Coordinates of C-alpha atoms and ligand atoms in Angstrom, one line a residue:
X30 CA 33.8 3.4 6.2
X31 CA 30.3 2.9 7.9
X32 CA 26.9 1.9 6.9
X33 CA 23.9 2.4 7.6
X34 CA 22.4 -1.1 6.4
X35 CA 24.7 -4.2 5.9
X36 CA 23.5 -7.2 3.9
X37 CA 25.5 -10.4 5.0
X38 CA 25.7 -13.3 3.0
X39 CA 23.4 -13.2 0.3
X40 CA 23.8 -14.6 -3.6
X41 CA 23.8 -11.2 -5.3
X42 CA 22.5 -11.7 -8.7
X43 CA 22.3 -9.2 -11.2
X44 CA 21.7 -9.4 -15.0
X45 CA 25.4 -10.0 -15.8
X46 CA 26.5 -12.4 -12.4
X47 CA 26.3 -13.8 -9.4
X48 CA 28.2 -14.3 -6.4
X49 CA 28.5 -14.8 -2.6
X50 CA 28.9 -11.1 -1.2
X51 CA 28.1 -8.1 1.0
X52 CA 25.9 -5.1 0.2
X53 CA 26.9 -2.5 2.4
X54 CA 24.2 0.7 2.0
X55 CA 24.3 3.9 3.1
X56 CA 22.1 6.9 2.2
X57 CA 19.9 4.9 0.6
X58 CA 22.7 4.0 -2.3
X59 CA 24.7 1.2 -2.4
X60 CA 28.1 2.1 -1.3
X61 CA 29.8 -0.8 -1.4
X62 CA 30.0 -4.5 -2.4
X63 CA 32.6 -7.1 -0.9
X64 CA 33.7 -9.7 1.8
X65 CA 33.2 -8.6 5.3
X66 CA 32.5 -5.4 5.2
X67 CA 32.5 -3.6 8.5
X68 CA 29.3 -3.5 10.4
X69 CA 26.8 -1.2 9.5
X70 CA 24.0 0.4 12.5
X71 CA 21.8 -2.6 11.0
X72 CA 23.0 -5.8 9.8
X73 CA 20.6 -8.3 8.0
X74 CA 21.8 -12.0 8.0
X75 CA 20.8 -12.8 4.4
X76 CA 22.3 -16.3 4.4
X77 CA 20.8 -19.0 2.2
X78 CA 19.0 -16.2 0.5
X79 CA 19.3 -14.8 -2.8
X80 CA 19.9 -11.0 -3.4
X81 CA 18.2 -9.7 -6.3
X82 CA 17.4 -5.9 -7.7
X83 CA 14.1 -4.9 -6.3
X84 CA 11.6 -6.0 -9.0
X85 CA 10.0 -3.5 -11.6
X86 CA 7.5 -3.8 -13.2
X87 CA 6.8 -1.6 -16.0
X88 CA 3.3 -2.6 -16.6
X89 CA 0.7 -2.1 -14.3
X90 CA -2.6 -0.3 -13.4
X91 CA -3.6 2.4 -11.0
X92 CA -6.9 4.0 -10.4
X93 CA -7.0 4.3 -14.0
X94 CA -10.8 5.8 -15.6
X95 CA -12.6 3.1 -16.8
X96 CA -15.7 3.9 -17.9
X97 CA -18.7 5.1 -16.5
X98 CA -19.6 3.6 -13.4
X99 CA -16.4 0.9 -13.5
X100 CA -13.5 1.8 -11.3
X101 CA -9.9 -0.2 -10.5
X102 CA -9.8 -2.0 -7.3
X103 CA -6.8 -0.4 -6.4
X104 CA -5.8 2.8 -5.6
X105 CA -1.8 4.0 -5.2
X106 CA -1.8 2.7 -1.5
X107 CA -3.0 -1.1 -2.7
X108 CA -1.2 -1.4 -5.4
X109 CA 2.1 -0.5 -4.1
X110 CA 1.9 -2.4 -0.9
X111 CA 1.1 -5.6 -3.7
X112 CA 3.9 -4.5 -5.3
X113 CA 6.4 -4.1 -2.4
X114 CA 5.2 -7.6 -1.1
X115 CA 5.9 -9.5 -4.2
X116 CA 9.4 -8.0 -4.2
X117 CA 9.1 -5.5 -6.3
X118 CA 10.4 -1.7 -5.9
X119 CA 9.4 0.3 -8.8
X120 CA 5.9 0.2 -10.6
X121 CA 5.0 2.1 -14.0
X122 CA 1.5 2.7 -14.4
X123 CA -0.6 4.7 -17.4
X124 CA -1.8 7.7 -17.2
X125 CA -5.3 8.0 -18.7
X126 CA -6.9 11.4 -19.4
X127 CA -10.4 11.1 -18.1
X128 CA -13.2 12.4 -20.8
X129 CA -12.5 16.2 -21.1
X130 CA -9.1 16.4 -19.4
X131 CA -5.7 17.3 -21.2
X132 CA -2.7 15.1 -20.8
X133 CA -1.3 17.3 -18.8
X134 CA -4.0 17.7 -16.1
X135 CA -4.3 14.1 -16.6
X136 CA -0.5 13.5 -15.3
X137 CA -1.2 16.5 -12.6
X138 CA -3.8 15.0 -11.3
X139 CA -2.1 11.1 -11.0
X140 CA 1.0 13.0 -8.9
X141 CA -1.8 14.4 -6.9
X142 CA -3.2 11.0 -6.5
X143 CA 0.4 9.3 -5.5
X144 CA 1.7 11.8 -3.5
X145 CA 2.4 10.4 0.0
X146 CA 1.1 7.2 -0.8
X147 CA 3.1 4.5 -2.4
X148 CA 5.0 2.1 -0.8
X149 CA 7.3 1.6 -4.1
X150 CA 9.2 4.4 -5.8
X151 CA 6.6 5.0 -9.3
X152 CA 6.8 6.5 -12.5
X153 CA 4.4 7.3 -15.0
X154 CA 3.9 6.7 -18.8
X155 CA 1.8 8.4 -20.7
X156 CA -1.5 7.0 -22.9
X157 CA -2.0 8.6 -25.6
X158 CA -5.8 8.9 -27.0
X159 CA -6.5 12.7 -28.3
X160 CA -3.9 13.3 -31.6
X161 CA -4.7 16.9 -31.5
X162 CA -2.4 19.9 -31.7
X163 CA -2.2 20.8 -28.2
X164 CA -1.1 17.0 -26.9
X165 CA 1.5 16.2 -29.9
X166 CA 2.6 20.4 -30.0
X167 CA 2.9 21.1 -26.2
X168 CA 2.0 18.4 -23.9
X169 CA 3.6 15.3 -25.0
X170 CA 7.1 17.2 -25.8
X171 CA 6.7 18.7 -22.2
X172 CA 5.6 15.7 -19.9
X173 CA 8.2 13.8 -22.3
X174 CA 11.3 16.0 -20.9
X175 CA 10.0 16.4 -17.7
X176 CA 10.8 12.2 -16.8
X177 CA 8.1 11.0 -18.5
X178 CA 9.8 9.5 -21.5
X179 CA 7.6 6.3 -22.6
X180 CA 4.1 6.5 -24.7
X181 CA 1.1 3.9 -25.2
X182 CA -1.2 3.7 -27.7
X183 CA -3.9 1.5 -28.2
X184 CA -4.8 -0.4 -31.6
X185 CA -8.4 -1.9 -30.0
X186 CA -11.2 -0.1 -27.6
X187 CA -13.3 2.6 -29.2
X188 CA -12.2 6.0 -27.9
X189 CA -8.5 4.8 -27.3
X190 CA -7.5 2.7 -30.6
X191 CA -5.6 5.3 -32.8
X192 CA -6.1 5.4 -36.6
X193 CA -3.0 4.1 -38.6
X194 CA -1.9 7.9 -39.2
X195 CA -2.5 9.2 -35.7
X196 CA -0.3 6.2 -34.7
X197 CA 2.3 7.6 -37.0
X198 CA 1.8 11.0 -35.7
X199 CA 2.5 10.1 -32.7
X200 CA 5.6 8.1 -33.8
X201 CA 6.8 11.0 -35.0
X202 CA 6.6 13.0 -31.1
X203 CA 8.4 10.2 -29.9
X204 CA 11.0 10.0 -32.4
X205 CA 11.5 14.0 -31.7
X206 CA 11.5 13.9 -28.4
X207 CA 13.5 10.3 -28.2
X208 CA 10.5 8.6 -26.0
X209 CA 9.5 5.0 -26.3
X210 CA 6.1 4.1 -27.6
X211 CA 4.6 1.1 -26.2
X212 CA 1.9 -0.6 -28.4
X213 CA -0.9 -2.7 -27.4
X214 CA -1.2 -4.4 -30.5
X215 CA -5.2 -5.7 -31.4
X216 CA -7.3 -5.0 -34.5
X217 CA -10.2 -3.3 -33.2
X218 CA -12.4 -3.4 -36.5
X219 CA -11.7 -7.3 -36.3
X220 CA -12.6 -7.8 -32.9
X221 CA -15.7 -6.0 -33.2
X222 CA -16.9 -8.0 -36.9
X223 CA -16.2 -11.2 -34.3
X224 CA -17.6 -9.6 -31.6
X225 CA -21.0 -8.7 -33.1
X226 CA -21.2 -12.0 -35.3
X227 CA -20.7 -13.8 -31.6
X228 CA -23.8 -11.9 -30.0
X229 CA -25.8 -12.7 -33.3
X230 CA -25.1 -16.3 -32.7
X231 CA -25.9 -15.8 -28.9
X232 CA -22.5 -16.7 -27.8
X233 CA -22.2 -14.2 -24.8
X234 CA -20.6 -16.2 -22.3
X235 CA -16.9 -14.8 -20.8
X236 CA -15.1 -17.4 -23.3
X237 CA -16.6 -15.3 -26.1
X238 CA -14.2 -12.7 -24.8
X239 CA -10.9 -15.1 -25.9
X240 CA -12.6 -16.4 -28.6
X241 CA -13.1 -13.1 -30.8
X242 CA -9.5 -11.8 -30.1
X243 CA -7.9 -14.5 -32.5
X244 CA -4.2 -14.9 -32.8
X245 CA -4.8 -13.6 -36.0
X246 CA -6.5 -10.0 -34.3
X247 CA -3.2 -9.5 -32.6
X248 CA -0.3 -11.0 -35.3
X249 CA -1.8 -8.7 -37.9
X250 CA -1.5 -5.8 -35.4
X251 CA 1.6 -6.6 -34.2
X252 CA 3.0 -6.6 -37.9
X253 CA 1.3 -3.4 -38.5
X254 CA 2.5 -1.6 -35.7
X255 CA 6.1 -2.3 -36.4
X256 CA 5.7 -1.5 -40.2
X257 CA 4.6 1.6 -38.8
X258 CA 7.3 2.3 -36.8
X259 CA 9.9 1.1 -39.3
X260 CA 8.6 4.0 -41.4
X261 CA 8.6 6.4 -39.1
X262 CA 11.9 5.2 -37.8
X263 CA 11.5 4.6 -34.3
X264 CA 11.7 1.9 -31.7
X265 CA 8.9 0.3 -30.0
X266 CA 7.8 -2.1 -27.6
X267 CA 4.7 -4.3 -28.6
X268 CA 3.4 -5.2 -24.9
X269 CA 1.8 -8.4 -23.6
X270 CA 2.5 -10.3 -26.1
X271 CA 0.4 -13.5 -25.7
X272 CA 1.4 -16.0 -28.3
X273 CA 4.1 -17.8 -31.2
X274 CA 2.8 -16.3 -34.0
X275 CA 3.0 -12.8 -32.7
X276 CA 6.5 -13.5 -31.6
X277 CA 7.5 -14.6 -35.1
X278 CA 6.6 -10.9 -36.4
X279 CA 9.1 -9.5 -33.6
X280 CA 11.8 -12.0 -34.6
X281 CA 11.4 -11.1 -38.5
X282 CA 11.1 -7.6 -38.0
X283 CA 14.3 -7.6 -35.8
X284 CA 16.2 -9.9 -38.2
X285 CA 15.4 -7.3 -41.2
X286 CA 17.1 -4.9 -38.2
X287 CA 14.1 -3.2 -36.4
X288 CA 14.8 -2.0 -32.6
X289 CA 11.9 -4.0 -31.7
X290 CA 11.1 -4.6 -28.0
X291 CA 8.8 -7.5 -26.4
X292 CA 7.3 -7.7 -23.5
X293 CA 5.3 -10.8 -21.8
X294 CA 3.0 -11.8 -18.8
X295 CA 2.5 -14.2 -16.4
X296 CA -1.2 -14.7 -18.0
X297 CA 0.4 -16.2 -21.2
X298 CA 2.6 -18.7 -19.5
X299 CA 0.0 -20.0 -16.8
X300 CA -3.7 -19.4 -18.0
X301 CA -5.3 -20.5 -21.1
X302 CA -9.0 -20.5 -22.9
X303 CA -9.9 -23.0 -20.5
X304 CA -10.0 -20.4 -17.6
X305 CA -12.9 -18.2 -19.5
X306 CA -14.7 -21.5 -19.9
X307 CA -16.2 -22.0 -16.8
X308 CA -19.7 -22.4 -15.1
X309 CA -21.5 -19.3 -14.8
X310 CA -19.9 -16.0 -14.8
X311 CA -16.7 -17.4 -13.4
X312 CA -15.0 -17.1 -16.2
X313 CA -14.7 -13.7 -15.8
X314 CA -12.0 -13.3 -13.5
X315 CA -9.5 -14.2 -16.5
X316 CA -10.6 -11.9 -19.0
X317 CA -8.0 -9.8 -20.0
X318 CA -6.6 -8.7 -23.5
X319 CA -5.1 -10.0 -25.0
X320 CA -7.1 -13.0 -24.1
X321 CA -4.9 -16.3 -22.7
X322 CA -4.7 -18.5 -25.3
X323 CA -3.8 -22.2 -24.8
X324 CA -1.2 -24.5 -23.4
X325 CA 0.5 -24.8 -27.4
X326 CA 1.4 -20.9 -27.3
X327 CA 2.1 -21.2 -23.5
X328 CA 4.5 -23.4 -24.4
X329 CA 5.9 -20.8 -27.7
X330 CA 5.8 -18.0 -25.1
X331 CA 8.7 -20.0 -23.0
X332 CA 10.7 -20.7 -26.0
X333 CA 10.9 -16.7 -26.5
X334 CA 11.7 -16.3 -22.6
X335 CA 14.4 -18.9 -23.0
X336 CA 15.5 -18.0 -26.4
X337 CA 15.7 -14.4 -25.6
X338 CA 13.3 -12.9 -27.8
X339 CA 11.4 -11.3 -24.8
X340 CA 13.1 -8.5 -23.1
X341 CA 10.4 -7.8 -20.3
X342 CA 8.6 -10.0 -18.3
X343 CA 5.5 -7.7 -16.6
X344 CA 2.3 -8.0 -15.0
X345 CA -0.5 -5.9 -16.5
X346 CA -1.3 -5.4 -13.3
X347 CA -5.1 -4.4 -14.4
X348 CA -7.6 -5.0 -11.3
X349 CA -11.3 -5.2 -10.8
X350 CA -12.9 -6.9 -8.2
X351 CA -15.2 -10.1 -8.9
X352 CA -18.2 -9.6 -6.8
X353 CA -18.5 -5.9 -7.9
X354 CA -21.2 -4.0 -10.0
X355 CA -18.3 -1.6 -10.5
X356 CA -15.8 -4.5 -11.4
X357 CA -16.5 -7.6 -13.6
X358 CA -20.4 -8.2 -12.7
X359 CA -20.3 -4.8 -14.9
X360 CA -24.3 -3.9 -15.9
X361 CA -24.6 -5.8 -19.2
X362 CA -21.3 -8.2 -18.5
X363 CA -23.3 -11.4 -18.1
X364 CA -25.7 -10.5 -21.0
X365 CA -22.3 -10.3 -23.2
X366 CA -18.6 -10.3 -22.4
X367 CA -18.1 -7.5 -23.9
X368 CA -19.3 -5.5 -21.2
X369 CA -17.0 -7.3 -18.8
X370 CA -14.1 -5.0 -17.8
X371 CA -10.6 -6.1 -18.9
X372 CA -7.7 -7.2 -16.7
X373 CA -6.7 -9.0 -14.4
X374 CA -4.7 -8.3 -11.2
X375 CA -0.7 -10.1 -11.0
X376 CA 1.5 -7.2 -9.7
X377 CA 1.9 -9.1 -5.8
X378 CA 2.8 -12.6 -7.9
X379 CA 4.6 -11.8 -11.3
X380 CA 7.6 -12.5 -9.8
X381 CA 6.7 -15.8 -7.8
X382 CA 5.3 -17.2 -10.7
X383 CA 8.4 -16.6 -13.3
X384 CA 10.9 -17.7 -10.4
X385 CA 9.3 -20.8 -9.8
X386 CA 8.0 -21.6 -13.3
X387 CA 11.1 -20.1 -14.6
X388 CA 14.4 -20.4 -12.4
X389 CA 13.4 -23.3 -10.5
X390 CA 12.3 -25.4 -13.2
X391 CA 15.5 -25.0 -14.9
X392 CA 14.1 -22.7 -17.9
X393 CA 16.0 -19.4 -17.4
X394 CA 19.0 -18.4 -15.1
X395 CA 19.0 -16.7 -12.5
X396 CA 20.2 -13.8 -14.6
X397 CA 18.2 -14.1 -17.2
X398 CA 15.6 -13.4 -14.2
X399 CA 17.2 -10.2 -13.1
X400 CA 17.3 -9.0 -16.7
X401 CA 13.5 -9.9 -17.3
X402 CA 12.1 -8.8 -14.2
X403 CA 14.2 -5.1 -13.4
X404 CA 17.1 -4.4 -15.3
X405 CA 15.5 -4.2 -18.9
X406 CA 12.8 -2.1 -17.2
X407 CA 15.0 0.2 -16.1
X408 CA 17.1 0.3 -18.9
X409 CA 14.3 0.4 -21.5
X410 CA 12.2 3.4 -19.9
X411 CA 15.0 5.5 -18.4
X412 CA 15.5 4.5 -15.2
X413 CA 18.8 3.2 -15.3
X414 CA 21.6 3.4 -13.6
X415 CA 19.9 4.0 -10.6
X416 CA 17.2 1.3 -10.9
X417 CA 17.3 -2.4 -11.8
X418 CA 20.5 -3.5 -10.9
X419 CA 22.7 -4.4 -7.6
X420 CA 25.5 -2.3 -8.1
X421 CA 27.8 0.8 -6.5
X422 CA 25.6 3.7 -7.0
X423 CA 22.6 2.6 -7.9
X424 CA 19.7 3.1 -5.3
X425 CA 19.7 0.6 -2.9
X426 CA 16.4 -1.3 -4.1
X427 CA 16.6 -4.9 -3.2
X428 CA 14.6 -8.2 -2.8
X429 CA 16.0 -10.9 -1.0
X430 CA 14.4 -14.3 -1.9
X431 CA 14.2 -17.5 -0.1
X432 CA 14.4 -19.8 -3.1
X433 CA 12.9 -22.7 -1.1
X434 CA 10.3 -21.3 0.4
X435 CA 6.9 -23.4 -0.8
X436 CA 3.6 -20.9 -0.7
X437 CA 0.3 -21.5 -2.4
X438 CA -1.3 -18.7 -4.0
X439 CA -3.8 -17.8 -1.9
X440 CA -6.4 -14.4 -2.6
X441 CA -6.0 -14.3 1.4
X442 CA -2.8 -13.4 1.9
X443 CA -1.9 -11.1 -0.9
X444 CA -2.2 -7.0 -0.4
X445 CA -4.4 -5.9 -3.6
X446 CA -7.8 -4.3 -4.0
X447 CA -9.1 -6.7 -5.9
X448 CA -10.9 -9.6 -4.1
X449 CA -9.7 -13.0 -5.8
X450 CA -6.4 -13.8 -8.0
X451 CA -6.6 -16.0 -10.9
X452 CA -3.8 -17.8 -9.3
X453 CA -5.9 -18.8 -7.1
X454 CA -4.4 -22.6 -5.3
X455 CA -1.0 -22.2 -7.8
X456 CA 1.7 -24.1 -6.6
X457 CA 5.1 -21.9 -6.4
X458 CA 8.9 -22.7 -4.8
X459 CA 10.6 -19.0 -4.0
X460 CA 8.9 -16.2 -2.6
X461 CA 10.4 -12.7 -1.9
X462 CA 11.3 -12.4 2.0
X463 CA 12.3 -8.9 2.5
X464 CA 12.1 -5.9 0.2
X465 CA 14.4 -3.1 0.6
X466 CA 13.5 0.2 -1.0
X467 CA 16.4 2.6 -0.9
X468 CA 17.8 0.7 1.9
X469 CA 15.1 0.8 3.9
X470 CA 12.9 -2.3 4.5
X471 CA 8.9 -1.9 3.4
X472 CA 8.0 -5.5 3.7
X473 CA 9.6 -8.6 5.8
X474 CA 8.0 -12.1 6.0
X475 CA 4.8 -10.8 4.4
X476 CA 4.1 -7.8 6.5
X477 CA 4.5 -4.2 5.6
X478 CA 7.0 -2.4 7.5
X479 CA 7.8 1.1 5.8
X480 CA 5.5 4.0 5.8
X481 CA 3.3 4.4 2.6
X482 CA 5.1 8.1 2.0
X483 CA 8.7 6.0 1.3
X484 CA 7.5 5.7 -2.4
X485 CA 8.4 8.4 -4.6
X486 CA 7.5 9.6 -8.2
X487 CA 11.0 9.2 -10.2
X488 CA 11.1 11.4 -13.3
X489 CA 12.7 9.3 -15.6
X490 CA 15.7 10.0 -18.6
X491 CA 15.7 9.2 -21.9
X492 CA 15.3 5.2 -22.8
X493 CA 18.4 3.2 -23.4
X494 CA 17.7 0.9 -26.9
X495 CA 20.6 -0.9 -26.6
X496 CA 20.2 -3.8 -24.2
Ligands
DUC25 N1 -4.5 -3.6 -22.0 C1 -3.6 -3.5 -21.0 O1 -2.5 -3.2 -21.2 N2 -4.0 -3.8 -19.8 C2 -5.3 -4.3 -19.5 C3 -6.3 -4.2 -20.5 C4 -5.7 -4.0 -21.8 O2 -6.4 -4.1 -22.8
ZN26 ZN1 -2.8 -3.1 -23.4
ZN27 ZN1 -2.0 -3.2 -19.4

């Protein structure tokens, strides 16, 4: 038996174990796990490091529209190359119909924009904003069975929240067609009463921005999206969930037996309020929705990490850059914050962060880690068996870790478009060393090794509810 890539040494972890062993790879699979296996044509002395499934991240942003005149700092290239480098190997980004384009088109033209470009393998869901007869008739149920098998819709922005019947329109493709629908859960007629009472009272400042999005904005719509889907029987996943109270609706709903699905962020574990309330427009760079809140929920977000009630830890990877009339100094975003674009960029540290915070401060096993930061990824949105785990079979998509490796976060050394990272001078213990995609290596020590075209569109099957 011969390889083409043998992996010496390393702690393999995966969502179920861990142990001392060999990955031997060959054709960009692994072929075989054990003691001393014979010597593949490369051999990679992973001693003292840790072996985990390459990350992914099934929340992020690409090049998506964002109004007129506002555009992502990252393109397919960026983003990936972020991704690979924080140890990731997969990355899920929306696909957003620009004004006047079909879903369809819309996915057409992201392939288009991906092709030959990514550094990770990628795989697209779909946003949902038109309810019309043509996107829930034909293009939904098609893009759904051609591997694109998970839906968001919005609950807040004007021109993408959904009424409550579209929403269960929609409910009703997925539930045909057996997709996921993802839900960003915010009460958009709430936000904008607080919103426009806020400017009346002159508070315009970033802070503003946290300050009309209320727990209370996103627990209501975080009940109300899962009474929806309980009537139209399907599962969900409410994403980037910030905060205890919201969690409390996912932990009722799933005790009254709802295939409820949560998903967190780094945001909600490491930011608060405080960020937004800063001199000047500096605030800014941490204005994302749902807003962070403050160290009280931070510290309700871990319990659901360690308690289990969270079954995906992503990034919302959502970049502008800073210093940028087409980023967050928007036209009108220092009269008001609600002209300052939303999101932040995270893809390059998500992992980092929940390692350090997470594994090495004794909160959550190593894993719990795996299961958080790949395998219920790729289980949830179809991408399993292949993705998210360290086993015979699966594609040979690995990060190997040097758990005592000390970095600063530092905007210089990471890979996105965007040009600062809220995690700017954060303190973290672990840091991915080498990423493997497929077998092949795309980033050692920091640098990027594989050619951008190694990343590949994965049409995706059908999700798996049961995790
Ligand atoms: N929702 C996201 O999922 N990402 C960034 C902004 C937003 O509102
Ligand atoms: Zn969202
Ligand atoms: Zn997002």
């Amino acid at each position: 038996m011969t390889f083409d890539t043998v992996i010496r040494g390393a702690r393999v972890v995966t969502a179920a174990d861990t142990g001392v062993a060999d990955v031997g790879i060959r054709d960009g699979q692994i072929a075989a796990l054990g003691m001393q296996l014979p010597a593949g044509r490369e051999e990679i002395d992973a001693h003292g490091l840790i072996a985990l499934p390459g990350g992914v991240d099934s929340h992020v942003h690409i090049a998506q529209p964002s109004g007129e005149g506002i555009e992502m700092a990252d393109d397919f290239a960026s983003a990936t190359a972020s991704a690979a480098c924080g140890g990731n190997t997969t990355v899920l980004p929306f696909c957003l119909p620009k004004p006047g384009m079909s879903l369809r088109e819309a996915v057409q033209d992201y392939h288009a924009q991906a092709k030959d470009q990514c550094h990770t393998d990628v795989s697209f869901h779909l946003i949902v904003k038109d309810v019309d007869p043509q996107t829930l008739g034909q293009d939904l149920p098609a893009l759904i069975e051609a591997g694109h098998s998970s839906l968001k819709v919005f609950m807040t922005y004007k021109g993408l929240a959904l009424s409550d019947r579209q929403i269960l329109d929609v409910f009703e493709v997925a539930k045909r067609h057996d997709a996921l629908v993802m839900v960003h859960a915010e009460n958009e007629d709430a936000i904008e009463y607080l919103r426009d009472r806020a400017e009346a009272q002159g508070n315009t400042a970033p802070l503003y921005h946290a300050r009309t999005r209320p727990l209370a904005v996103e627990r209501e719509a975080t009940h109300r999206a899962i009474a929806l889907a309980e009537i139209a029987g399907v599962p969900l996943t409410i994403v980037h969930v910030s905060n205890g109270e919201s969690m409390e609706e996912i932990r009722h709903a799933r005790a009254r037996g709802s295939l409820v699905f949560a998903e967190t962020c780094p945001q909600y574990i490491t930011l608060s309020a405080a960020d937004l309330d800063q001199a000047g427009f500096e605030g800014a760079k941490y204005v994302c929705s749902p807003p962070p809140r403050d160290t009280t929920e931070q510290a309700r977000i871990w319990a659901g990490l360690e308690q289990g009630v969270f079954d995906l830890f992503s990034s919302d990877h959502c970049p502008f850059r800073f210093a940028d009339s087409a980023g967050k100094d928007a036209p009108g975003a220092r009269a008001s914050f609600r002209n300052i674009p939303n999101g932040i960029p995270g893809v390059e540290t998500r992992l980092p962060i929940l390692f350090s915070e997470g594994v090495v401060k004794g909160r959550i096993s190593l894993q719990r880690f795996a299961a958080l930061s790949a395998t219920n990824h790729a289980r949830l949105y179809g991408l399993a068996p292949r993705k998210g785990s360290i086993a015979v079979g699966a594609d040979a998509d690995i990060a190997l870790w040097d758990p005592t490796l000390r970095r600063t976060i530092r905007q210089a050394d990471l890979h996105h478009g965007s040009d600062y990272t809220p995690w700017e001078g954060f303190e973290v213990t672990g840091w991915p060393v080498r990423t493997l995609l497929r077998g092949v290596s795309v980033m050692i020590d920091g640098a990027l090794t594989g050619t951008r075209a190694g990343g590949t569109h994965i049409a995706r099957g059908k999700p798996e509810i049961r995790l």
